[in-house]
C-alpha cells in the first residue's frame, strides 16, 4: 500500500492524470487490493491469458489521479 501511494505522488508530480492496470480474474487478493486503492473495474477481456492450459479473463482497472 505504501508503494502504491508513493507511486501516485510520483504520478501527480509528473502530471499523469490516470493510472491503468490489468489483473487476471482469479487473482482475488490483487483485485481487492486495487479496489481498496480506489481503482475501478472498467472492462474484461475474455479468455485473454492462458495459464497452465486454462484460459482466464483479464480485468482492466483504472484510477483518476486527483490534482
PDB file of C-alpha atoms in Angstrom:
ATOM      1  CA  UNK A   1       0.000   0.000   0.000  1.00  0.00           C
ATOM      2  CA  UNK A   2       2.838   2.388   0.823  1.00  0.00           C
ATOM      3  CA  UNK A   3       4.437   1.816  -2.581  1.00  0.00           C
ATOM      4  CA  UNK A   4       1.130   2.468  -4.313  1.00  0.00           C
ATOM      5  CA  UNK A   5       0.728   5.796  -2.518  1.00  0.00           C
ATOM      6  CA  UNK A   6       4.295   6.785  -3.405  1.00  0.00           C
ATOM      7  CA  UNK A   7       3.601   5.824  -6.997  1.00  0.00           C
ATOM      8  CA  UNK A   8       0.541   8.094  -7.030  1.00  0.00           C
ATOM      9  CA  UNK A   9       2.586  11.005  -5.654  1.00  0.00           C
ATOM     10  CA  UNK A  10       5.126  10.419  -8.415  1.00  0.00           C
ATOM     11  CA  UNK A  11       2.334  10.342 -10.994  1.00  0.00           C
ATOM     12  CA  UNK A  12       0.956  13.679  -9.733  1.00  0.00           C
ATOM     13  CA  UNK A  13       4.420  15.249  -9.817  1.00  0.00           C
ATOM     14  CA  UNK A  14       4.728  14.178 -13.448  1.00  0.00           C
ATOM     15  CA  UNK A  15       1.233  15.398 -14.375  1.00  0.00           C
ATOM     16  CA  UNK A  16      -0.084  11.898 -15.029  1.00  0.00           C
ATOM     17  CA  UNK A  17      -3.864  12.027 -14.791  1.00  0.00           C
ATOM     18  CA  UNK A  18      -4.736   8.342 -14.878  1.00  0.00           C
ATOM     19  CA  UNK A  19      -3.301   5.008 -13.751  1.00  0.00           C
ATOM     20  CA  UNK A  20      -4.290   1.823 -15.568  1.00  0.00           C
ATOM     21  CA  UNK A  21      -3.604  -1.860 -14.941  1.00  0.00           C
ATOM     22  CA  UNK A  22      -4.850  -5.342 -15.645  1.00  0.00           C
ATOM     23  CA  UNK A  23      -5.398  -8.258 -13.291  1.00  0.00           C
ATOM     24  CA  UNK A  24      -6.106 -11.916 -14.042  1.00  0.00           C
ATOM     25  CA  UNK A  25      -9.641 -12.775 -12.961  1.00  0.00           C
ATOM     26  CA  UNK A  26      -8.669 -15.413 -10.402  1.00  0.00           C
ATOM     27  CA  UNK A  27      -6.291 -13.106  -8.518  1.00  0.00           C
ATOM     28  CA  UNK A  28      -8.871 -12.031  -5.934  1.00  0.00           C
ATOM     29  CA  UNK A  29      -6.326 -10.542  -3.478  1.00  0.00           C
ATOM     30  CA  UNK A  30      -4.996  -8.220  -6.205  1.00  0.00           C
ATOM     31  CA  UNK A  31      -8.484  -7.173  -7.324  1.00  0.00           C
ATOM     32  CA  UNK A  32      -9.463  -6.431  -3.727  1.00  0.00           C
ATOM     33  CA  UNK A  33      -6.247  -4.506  -3.071  1.00  0.00           C
ATOM     34  CA  UNK A  34      -6.662  -2.274  -6.112  1.00  0.00           C
ATOM     35  CA  UNK A  35     -10.329  -1.677  -5.302  1.00  0.00           C
ATOM     36  CA  UNK A  36      -9.239  -0.589  -1.810  1.00  0.00           C
ATOM     37  CA  UNK A  37      -6.805   1.795  -3.530  1.00  0.00           C
ATOM     38  CA  UNK A  38      -9.816   3.303  -5.398  1.00  0.00           C
ATOM     39  CA  UNK A  39      -9.261   1.638  -8.754  1.00  0.00           C
ATOM     40  CA  UNK A  40     -12.438   0.872 -10.697  1.00  0.00           C
ATOM     41  CA  UNK A  41     -13.091  -2.136 -12.908  1.00  0.00           C
ATOM     42  CA  UNK A  42     -13.579  -0.814 -16.439  1.00  0.00           C
ATOM     43  CA  UNK A  43     -13.880  -3.945 -18.506  1.00  0.00           C
ATOM     44  CA  UNK A  44     -12.970  -7.544 -19.106  1.00  0.00           C
ATOM     45  CA  UNK A  45     -11.148  -9.207 -21.958  1.00  0.00           C
ATOM     46  CA  UNK A  46     -12.486 -12.744 -22.021  1.00  0.00           C
ATOM     47  CA  UNK A  47     -10.088 -15.692 -22.230  1.00  0.00           C
ATOM     48  CA  UNK A  48      -7.171 -13.300 -22.737  1.00  0.00           C
ATOM     49  CA  UNK A  49      -4.494 -15.198 -20.831  1.00  0.00           C
ATOM     50  CA  UNK A  50      -3.611 -18.881 -20.836  1.00  0.00           C
ATOM     51  CA  UNK A  51      -2.123 -20.217 -17.607  1.00  0.00           C
ATOM     52  CA  UNK A  52      -1.404 -23.930 -17.139  1.00  0.00           C
ATOM     53  CA  UNK A  53      -3.668 -24.809 -20.040  1.00  0.00           C
ATOM     54  CA  UNK A  54      -6.615 -22.756 -18.772  1.00  0.00           C
ATOM     55  CA  UNK A  55      -7.848 -19.564 -20.386  1.00  0.00           C
ATOM     56  CA  UNK A  56      -8.604 -16.786 -17.920  1.00  0.00           C
ATOM     57  CA  UNK A  57     -10.234 -13.393 -18.256  1.00  0.00           C
ATOM     58  CA  UNK A  58      -8.211 -10.212 -17.850  1.00  0.00           C
ATOM     59  CA  UNK A  59      -9.801  -7.399 -15.824  1.00  0.00           C
ATOM     60  CA  UNK A  60      -8.986  -3.817 -16.781  1.00  0.00           C
ATOM     61  CA  UNK A  61      -8.837  -1.365 -13.867  1.00  0.00           C
ATOM     62  CA  UNK A  62      -8.090   2.342 -13.696  1.00  0.00           C
ATOM     63  CA  UNK A  63      -7.918   5.275 -11.304  1.00  0.00           C
ATOM     64  CA  UNK A  64      -8.082   9.000 -11.988  1.00  0.00           C
ATOM     65  CA  UNK A  65      -5.337  10.957 -10.253  1.00  0.00           C
ATOM     66  CA  UNK A  66      -6.587  13.988  -8.340  1.00  0.00           C
ATOM     67  CA  UNK A  67      -4.689  17.208  -8.536  1.00  0.00           C
TER      68      UNK A  67
END
